[in-house]
Short mmCIF file of C-alpha atoms and ligand atoms in Angstrom, two decimals:
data_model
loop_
_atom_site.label_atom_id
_atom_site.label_comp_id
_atom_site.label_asym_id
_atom_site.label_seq_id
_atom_site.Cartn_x
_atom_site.Cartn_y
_atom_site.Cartn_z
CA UNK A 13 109.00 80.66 78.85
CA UNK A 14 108.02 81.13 82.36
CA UNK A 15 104.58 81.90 82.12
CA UNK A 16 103.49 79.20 80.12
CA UNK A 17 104.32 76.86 82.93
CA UNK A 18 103.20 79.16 85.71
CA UNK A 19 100.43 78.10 88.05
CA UNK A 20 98.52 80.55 90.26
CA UNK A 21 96.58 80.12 93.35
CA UNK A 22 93.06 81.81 93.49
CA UNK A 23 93.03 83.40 96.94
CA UNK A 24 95.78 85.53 97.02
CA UNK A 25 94.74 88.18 94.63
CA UNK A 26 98.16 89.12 92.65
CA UNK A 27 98.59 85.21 91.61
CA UNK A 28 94.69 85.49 91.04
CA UNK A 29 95.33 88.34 87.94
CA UNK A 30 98.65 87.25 87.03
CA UNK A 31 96.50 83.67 85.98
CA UNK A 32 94.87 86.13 83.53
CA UNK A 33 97.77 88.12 82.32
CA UNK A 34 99.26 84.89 81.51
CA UNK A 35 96.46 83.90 79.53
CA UNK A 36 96.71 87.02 77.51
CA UNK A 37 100.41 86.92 77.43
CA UNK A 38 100.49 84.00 75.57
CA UNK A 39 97.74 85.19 73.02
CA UNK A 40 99.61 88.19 72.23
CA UNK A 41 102.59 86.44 72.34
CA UNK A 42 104.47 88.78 74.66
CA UNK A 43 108.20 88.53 74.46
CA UNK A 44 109.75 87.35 77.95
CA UNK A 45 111.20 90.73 78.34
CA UNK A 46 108.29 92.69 77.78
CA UNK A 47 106.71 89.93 80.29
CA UNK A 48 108.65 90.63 83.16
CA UNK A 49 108.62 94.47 83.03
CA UNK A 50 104.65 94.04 82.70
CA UNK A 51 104.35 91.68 85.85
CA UNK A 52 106.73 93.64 87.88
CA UNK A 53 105.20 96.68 89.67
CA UNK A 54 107.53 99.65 89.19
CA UNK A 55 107.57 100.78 92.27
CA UNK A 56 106.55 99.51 96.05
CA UNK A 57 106.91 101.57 99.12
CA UNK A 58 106.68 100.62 102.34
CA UNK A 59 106.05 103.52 105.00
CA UNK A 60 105.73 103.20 109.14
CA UNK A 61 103.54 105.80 110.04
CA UNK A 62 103.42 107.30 113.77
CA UNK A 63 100.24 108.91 114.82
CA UNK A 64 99.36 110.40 117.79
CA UNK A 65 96.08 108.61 119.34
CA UNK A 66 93.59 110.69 121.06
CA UNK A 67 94.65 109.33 124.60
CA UNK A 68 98.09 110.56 124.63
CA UNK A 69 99.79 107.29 122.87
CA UNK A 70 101.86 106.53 119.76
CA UNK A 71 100.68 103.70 117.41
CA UNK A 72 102.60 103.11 114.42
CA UNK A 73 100.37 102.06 111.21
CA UNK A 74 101.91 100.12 107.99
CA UNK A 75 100.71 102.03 105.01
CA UNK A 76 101.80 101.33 101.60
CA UNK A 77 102.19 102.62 97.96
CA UNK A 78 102.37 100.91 94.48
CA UNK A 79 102.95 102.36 91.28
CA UNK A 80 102.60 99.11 89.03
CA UNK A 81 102.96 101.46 85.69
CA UNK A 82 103.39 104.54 84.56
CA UNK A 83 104.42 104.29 80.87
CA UNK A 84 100.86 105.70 79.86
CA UNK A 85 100.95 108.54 82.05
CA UNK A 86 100.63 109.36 85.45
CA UNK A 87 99.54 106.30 87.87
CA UNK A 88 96.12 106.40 89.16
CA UNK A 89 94.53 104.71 92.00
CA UNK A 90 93.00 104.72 95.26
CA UNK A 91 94.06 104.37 99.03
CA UNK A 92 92.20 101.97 100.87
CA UNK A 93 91.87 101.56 104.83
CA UNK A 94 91.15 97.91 105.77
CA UNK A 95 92.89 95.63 108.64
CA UNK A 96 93.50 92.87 105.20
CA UNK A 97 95.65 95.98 103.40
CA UNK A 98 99.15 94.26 102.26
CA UNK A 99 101.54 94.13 100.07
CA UNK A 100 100.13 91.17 97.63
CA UNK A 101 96.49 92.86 97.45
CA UNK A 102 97.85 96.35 96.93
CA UNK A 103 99.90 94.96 94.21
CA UNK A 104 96.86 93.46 92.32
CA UNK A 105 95.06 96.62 92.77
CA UNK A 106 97.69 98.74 91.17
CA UNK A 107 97.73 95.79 88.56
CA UNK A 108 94.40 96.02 87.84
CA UNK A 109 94.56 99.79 87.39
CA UNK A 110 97.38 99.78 84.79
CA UNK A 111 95.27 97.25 82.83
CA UNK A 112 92.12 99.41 83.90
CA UNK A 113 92.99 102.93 82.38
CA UNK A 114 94.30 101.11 79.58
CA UNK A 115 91.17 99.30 78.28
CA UNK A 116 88.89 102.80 78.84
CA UNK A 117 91.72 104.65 76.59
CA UNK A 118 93.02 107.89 79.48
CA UNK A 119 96.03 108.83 80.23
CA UNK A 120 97.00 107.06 83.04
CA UNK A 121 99.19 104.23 84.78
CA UNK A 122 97.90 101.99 87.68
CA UNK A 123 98.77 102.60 91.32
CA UNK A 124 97.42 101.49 94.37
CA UNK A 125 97.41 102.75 98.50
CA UNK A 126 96.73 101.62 101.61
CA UNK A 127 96.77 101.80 105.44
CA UNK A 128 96.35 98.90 107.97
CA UNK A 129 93.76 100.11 110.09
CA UNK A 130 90.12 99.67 110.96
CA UNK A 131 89.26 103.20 110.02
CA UNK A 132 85.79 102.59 111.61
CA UNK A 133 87.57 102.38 115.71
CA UNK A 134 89.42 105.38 114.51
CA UNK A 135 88.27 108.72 115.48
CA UNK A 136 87.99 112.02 113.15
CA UNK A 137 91.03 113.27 114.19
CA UNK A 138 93.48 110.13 114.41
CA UNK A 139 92.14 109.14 110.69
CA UNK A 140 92.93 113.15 109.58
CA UNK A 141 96.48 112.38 112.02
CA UNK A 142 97.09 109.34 109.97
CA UNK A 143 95.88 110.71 106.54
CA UNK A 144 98.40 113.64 107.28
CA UNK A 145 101.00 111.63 107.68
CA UNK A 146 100.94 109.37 104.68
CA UNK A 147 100.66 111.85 102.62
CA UNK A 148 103.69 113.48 104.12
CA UNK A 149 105.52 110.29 103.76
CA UNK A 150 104.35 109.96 100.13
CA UNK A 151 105.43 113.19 99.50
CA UNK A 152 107.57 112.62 96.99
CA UNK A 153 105.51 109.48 95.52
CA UNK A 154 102.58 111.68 94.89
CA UNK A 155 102.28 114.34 92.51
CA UNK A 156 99.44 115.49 89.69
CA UNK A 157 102.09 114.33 86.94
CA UNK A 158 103.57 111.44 88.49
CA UNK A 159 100.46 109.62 91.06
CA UNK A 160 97.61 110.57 91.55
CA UNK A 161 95.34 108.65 94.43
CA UNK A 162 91.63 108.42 94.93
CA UNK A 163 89.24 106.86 97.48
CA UNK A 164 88.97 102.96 97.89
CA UNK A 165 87.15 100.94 100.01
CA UNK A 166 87.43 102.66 103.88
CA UNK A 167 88.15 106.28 102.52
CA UNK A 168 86.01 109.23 100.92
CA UNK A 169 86.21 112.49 100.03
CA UNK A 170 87.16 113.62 103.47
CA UNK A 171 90.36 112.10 103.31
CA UNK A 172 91.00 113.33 99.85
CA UNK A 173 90.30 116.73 101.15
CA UNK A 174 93.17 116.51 103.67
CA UNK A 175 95.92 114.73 101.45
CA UNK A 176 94.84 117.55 99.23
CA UNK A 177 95.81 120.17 102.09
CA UNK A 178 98.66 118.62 103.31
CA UNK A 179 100.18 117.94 99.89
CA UNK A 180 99.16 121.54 98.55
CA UNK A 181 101.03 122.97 101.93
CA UNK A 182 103.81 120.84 101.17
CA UNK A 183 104.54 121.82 98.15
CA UNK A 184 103.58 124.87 98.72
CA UNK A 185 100.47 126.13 96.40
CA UNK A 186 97.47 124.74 96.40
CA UNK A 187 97.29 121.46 94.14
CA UNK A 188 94.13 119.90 93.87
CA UNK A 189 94.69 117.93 90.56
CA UNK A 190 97.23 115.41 93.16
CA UNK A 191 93.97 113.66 93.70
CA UNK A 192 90.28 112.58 92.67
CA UNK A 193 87.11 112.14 94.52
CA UNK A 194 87.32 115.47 96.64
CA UNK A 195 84.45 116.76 97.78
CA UNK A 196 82.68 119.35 94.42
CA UNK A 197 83.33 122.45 96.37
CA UNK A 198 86.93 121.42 97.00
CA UNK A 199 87.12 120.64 93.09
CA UNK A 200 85.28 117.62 92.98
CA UNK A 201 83.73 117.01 89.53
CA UNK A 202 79.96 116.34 88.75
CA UNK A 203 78.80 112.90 88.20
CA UNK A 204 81.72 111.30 89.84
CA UNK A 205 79.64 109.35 92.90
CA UNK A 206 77.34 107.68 89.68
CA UNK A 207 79.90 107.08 87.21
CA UNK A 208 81.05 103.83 88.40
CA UNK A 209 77.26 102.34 88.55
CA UNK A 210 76.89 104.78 85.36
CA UNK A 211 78.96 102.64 83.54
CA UNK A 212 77.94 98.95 84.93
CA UNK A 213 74.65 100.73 83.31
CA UNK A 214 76.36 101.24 79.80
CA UNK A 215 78.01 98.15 79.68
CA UNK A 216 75.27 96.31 80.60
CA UNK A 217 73.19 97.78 77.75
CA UNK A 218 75.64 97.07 75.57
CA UNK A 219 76.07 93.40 76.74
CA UNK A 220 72.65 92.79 76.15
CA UNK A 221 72.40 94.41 72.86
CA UNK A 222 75.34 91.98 71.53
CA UNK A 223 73.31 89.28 72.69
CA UNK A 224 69.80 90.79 70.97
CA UNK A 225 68.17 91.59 74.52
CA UNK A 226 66.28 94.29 74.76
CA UNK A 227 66.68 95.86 78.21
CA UNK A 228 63.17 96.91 78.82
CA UNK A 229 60.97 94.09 81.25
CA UNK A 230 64.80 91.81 81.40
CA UNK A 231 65.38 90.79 84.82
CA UNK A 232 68.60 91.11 86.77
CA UNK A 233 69.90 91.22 90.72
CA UNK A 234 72.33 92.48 92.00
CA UNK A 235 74.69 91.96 95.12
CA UNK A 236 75.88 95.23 97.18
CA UNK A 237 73.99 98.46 97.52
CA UNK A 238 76.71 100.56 98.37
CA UNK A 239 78.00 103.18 95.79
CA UNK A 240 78.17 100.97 92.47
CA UNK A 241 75.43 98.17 93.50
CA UNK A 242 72.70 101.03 94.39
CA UNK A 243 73.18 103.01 91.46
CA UNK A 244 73.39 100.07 89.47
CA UNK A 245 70.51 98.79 90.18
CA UNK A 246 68.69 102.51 90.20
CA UNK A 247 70.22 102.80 86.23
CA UNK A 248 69.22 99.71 85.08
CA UNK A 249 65.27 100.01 86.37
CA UNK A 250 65.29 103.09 84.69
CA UNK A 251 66.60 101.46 81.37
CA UNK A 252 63.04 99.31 82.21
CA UNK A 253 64.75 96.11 83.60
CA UNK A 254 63.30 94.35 86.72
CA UNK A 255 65.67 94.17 89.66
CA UNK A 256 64.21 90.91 90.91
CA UNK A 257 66.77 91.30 94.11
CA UNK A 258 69.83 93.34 95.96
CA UNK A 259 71.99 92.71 98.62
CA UNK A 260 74.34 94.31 101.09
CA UNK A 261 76.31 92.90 103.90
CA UNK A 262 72.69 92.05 106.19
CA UNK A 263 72.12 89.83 103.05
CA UNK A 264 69.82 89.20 100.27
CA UNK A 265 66.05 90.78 99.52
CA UNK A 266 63.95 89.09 96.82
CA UNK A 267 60.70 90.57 95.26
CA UNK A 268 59.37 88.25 92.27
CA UNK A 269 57.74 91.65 90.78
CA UNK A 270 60.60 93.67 90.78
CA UNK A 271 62.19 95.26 93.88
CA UNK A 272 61.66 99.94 94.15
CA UNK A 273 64.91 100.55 94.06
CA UNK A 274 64.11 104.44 94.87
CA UNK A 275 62.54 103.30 97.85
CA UNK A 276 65.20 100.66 99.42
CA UNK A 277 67.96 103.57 98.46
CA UNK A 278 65.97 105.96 100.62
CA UNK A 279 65.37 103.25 102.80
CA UNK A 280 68.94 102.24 103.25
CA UNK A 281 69.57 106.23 103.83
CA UNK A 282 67.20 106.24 106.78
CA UNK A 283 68.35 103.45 108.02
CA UNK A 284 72.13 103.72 109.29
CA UNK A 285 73.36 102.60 105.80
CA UNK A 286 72.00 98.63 105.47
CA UNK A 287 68.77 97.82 103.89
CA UNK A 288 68.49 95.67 107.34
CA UNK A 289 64.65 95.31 107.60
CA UNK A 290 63.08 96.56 104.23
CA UNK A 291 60.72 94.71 103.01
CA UNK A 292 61.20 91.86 100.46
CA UNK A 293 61.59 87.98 100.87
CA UNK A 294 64.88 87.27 102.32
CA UNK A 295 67.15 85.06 100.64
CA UNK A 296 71.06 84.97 100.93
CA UNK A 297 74.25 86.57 99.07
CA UNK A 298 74.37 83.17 98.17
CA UNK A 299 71.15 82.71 96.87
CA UNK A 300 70.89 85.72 94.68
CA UNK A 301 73.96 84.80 92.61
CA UNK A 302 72.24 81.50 91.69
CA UNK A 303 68.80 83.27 90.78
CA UNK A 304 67.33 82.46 87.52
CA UNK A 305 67.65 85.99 85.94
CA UNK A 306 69.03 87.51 82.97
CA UNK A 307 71.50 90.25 84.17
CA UNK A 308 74.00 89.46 87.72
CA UNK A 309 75.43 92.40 89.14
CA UNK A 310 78.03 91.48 91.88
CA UNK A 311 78.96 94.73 93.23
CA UNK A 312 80.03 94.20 96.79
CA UNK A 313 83.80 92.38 97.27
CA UNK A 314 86.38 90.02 95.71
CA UNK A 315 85.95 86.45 95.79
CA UNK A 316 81.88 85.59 95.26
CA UNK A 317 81.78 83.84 92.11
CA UNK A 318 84.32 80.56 92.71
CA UNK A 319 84.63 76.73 91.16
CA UNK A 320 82.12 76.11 93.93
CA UNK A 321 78.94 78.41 93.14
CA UNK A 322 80.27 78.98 88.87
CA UNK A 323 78.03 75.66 87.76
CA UNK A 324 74.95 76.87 89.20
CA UNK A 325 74.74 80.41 88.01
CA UNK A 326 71.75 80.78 86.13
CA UNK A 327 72.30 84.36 84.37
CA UNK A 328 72.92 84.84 79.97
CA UNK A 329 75.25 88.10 81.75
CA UNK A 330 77.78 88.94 84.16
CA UNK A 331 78.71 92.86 84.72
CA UNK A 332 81.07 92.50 87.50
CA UNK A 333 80.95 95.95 89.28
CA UNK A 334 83.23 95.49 92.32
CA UNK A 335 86.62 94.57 91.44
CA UNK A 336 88.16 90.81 91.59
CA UNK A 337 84.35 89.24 92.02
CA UNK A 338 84.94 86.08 90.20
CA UNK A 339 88.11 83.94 91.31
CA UNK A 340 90.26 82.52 88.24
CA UNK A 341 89.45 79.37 88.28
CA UNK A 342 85.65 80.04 87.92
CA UNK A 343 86.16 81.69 84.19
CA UNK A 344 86.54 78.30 82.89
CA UNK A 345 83.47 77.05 84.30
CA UNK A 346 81.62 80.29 83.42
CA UNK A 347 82.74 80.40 79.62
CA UNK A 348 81.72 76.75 78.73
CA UNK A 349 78.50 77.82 80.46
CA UNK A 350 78.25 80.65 77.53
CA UNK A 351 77.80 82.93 80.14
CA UNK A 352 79.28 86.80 78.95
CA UNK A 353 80.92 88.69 81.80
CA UNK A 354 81.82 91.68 81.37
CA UNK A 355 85.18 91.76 83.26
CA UNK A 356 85.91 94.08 86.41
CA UNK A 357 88.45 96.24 84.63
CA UNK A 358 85.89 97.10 82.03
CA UNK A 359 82.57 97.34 83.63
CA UNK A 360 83.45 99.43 86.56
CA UNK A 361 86.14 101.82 84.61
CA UNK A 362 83.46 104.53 84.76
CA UNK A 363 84.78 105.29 87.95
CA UNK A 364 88.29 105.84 86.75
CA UNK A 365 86.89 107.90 84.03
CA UNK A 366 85.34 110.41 85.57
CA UNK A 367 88.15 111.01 88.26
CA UNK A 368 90.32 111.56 84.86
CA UNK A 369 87.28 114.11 83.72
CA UNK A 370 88.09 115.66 87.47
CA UNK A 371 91.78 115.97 87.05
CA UNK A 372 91.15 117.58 83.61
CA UNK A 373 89.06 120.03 85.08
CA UNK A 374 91.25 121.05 87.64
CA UNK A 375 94.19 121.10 85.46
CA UNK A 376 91.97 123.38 83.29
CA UNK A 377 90.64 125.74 85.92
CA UNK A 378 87.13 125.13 84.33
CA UNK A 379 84.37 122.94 85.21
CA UNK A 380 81.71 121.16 82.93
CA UNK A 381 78.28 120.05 83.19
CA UNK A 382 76.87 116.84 84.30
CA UNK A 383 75.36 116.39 81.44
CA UNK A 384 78.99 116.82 79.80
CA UNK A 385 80.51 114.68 81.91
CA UNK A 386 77.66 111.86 81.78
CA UNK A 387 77.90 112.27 77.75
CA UNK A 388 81.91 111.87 77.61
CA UNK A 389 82.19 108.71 79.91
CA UNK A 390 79.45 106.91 78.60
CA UNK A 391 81.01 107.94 75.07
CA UNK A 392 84.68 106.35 76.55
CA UNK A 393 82.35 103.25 78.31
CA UNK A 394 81.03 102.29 74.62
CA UNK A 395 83.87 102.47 73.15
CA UNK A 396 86.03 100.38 75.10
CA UNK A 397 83.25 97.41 75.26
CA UNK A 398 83.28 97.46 71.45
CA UNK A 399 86.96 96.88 71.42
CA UNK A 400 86.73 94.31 74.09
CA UNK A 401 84.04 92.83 72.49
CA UNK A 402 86.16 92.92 68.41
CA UNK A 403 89.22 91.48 70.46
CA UNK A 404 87.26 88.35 72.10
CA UNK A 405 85.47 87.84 68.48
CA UNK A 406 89.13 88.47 66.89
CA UNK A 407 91.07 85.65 69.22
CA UNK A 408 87.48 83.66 70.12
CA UNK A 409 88.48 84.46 73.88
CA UNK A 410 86.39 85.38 76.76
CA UNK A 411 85.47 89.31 77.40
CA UNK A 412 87.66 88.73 80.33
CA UNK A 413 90.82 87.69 78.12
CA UNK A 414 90.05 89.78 75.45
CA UNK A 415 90.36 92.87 77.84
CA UNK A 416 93.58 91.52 79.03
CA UNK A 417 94.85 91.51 75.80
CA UNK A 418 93.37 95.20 74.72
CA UNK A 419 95.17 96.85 77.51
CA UNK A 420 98.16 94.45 77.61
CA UNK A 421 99.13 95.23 74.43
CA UNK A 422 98.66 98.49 74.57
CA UNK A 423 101.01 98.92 77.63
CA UNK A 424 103.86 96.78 75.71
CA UNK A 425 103.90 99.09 72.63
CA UNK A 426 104.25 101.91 74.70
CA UNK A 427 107.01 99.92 76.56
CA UNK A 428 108.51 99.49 73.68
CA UNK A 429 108.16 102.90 71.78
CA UNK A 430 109.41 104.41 74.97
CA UNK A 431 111.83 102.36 74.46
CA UNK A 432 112.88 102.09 78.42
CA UNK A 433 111.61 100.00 81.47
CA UNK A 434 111.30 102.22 84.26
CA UNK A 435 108.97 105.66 85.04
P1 NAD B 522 80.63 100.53 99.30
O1 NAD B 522 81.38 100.42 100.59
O2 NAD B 522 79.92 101.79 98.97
O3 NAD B 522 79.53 99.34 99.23
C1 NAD B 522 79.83 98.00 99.46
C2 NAD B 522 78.52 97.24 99.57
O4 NAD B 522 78.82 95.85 99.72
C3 NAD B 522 77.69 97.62 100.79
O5 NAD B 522 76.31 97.59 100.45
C4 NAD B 522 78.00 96.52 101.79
O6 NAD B 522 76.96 96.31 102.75
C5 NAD B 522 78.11 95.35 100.85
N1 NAD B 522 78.83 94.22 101.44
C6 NAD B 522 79.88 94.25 102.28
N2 NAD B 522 80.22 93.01 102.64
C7 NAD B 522 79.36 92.18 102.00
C8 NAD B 522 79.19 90.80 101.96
N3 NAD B 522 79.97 89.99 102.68
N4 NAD B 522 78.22 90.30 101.16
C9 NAD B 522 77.43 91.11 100.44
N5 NAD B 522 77.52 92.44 100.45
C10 NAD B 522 78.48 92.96 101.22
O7 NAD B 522 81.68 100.15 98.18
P2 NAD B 522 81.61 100.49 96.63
O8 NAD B 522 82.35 101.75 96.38
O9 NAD B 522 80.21 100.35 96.14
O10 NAD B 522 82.53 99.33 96.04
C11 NAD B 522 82.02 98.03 95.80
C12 NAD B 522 83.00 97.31 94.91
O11 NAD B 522 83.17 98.04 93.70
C13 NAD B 522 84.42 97.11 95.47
O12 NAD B 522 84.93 95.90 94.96
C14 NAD B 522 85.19 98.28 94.86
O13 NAD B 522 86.59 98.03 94.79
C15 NAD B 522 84.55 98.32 93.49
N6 NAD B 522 84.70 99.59 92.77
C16 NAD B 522 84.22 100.74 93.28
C17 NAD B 522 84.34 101.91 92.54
C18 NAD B 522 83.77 103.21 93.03
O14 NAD B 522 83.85 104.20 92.27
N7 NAD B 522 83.17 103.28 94.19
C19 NAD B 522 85.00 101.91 91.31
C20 NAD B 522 85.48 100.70 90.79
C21 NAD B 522 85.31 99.53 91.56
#
């Protein structure tokens, strides 16, 4: 069968997860037709989108859609704006997704945006010009029961605000359930901006409790203090664990007593957005992936934990926040280590969660609590680590694998009850 004999590089990030789905492929012992529906997105489109600049001229952008599957329900995903959007990555994102909602349990397929552009040389009204028009040329690609995007790396709830509009006046009535993230006055929900770092928090604690660590005086770093790494690192020092060091794209800051993670938030805030300049020892991204600490948090970008760096990472437990941190061919290095990561596509499904929680309240006309929706995701976090966690005991696999084969096997038997291949 093909995949047993397929080999995947580890720098293009679709041959990167198919390496995994392979793995879990064979475990399950996925029928070659089942195998090829699963590894084939369902849908890809291209779009060419002219936009007006502010001086007068036309630039086209490439912008692109994929709906990798939507057997479970509606695909889900966000739209990111980077110059390194293409096809490949946005395929592994929507990938990713599909395997993502599956392992937390909602509703949902995987589906993936994006737009080449450097969003940050665009102006306010060229990125609401280019938002505008990819949503108009997604028009019939988007929908609250068919895809539903969200924000990604280089978007926010601005631009979900205006593919909101400019769907809702498409269609015409106003729709805000066609997509997550929005702004709370616009329909956002509560606890949405923490539930990603929320739920690196949960997982974590649950880690460490299968290990027989208590959380309280345990040490951990972690790398990024955006969005997931900062509230990461504020959730675990309130669970009582020491965050010997954090990072963002200036580098690495290292206190041996524990770093105030209040502080270098509201230091980062004051401070254009880097923690360039607060006070701590310096040391690099590098360097705090290798620290001798319990807990690692990499919550930044793809590609940081490799063959290269694997060997001398010192911590019992990996939470991988961002998505696509470790490359494939540094599980192998990581497992005979004995090292537990808790995969991507677990760890950081909070996020998804609560955007599902969003969608439900919009769909509902009704909107809940924090405290409602901090109770319900960390209910759906726990959960799906203690299936993860039965599945790598079951098969004596990885927490990676085993979540590849949780959500993998769920998407097959609804392939097959469905009893069709397409959306
Ligand atoms: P963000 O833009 O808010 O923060 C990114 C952080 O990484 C910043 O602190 C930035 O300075 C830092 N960074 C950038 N380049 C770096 C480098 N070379 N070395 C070290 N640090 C660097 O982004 P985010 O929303 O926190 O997302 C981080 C990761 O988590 C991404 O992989 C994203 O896909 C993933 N993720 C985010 C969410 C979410 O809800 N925001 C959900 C699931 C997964």
């Amino acid at each position: 069968m093909s995949q047993k004999t397929a080999t995947h590089s580890n720098d293009n990030p679709f041959e990167s997860m198919m390496s995994r789905f392979d793995e879990a492929a064979r475990i399950l012992g996925l029928d070659e037709g089942s195998y090829n529906v699963l590894k084939s997105p369902q849908k890809s489109v291209i779009v060419s989108i002219p936009v007006t600049m502010d001086n007068g001229t036309v630039q086209v952008f490439e912008g692109f859609r994929v709906v990798h599957n939507a057997n479970l329900g509606p695909s889900k995903g966000g739209i990111r704006y980077s110059m390194d959007v293409n096809l490949d990555e946005v395929k592994a994102l929507a990938a990713w997704m599909t395997w993502k909602c599956a392992v937390v349990g909602i509703p949902y397929g995987g589906g993936k945006g994006g737009i080449k552009c450097d969003p940050r040389k665009l102006s306010k009204g060229e990125l609401e010009r280019l938002t505008r028009a990819y949503t108009d040329l997604m028009v019939d690609v988007f929908g609250p029961d068919k895809d539903i995007p969200a924000p990604d790396m280089g978007t926010g709830q601005q631009e979900m605000a205006w593919i909101m509009d400019e769907y809702s006046k498409l269609v015409g009535y106003s729709s805000p359930a066609v997509v997550t993230g929005k702004p709370l006055v616009l329909g956002g929900s509560l606890g949405r901006v923490e539930a990603t770092g929320r739920g690196v928090m949960v997982s974590t604690r649950s880690a460490l409790s299968k290990l027989g660590i208590s959380p309280v005086g345990c040490t951990c770093a972690v790398q990024g203090f955006g969005n997931v790494g900062s509230i990461s690192a504020k959730l675990l020092a309130m669970q009582g664990m020491k965050v010997l060091a954090i990072s963002d794209v200036t580098g690495g800051y290292y206190n041996p007593e524990g770093i105030d993670i209040e502080a270098a938030i509201a230091y980062r805030d004051s401070n254009g957005g880097t923690l360039e300049g607060f006070k701590a020892e310096r040391i690099s991204n590098e360097q705090l992936l290798e620290l001798d600490v319990t807990v690692l948090v990499p919550a930044a970008m793809e590609n940081q934990i490799t063959a290269d760096n694997a060997d001398r990472i010192k911590a019992k437990v990996i939470v991988e926040g961002a998505n696509g941190p470790t490359v494939a061919n540094a599980d192998e290095i990581l497992n005979r280590k004995g090292i537990m990561v808790v995969p991507d596509i677990l760890a950081n499904a909070g996020g998804v969660t609560v955007s599902y929680f969003e969608w439900v309240q919009n769909r509902l006309g009704y909107f809940w609590t924090e405290e409602r929706v901090n109770r319900r995701a960390d209910r759906v976090m726990k959960t799906a680590f203690e299936a993860v966690y039965a599945a790598s005991q079951k098969h004596n696999i990885s927490m990676r694998i085993a979540a590849y084969v949780v959500s993998i096997g769920k998407v097959a038997e609804v392939e097959k009850l469905r009893g069709k291949f397409g959306i």
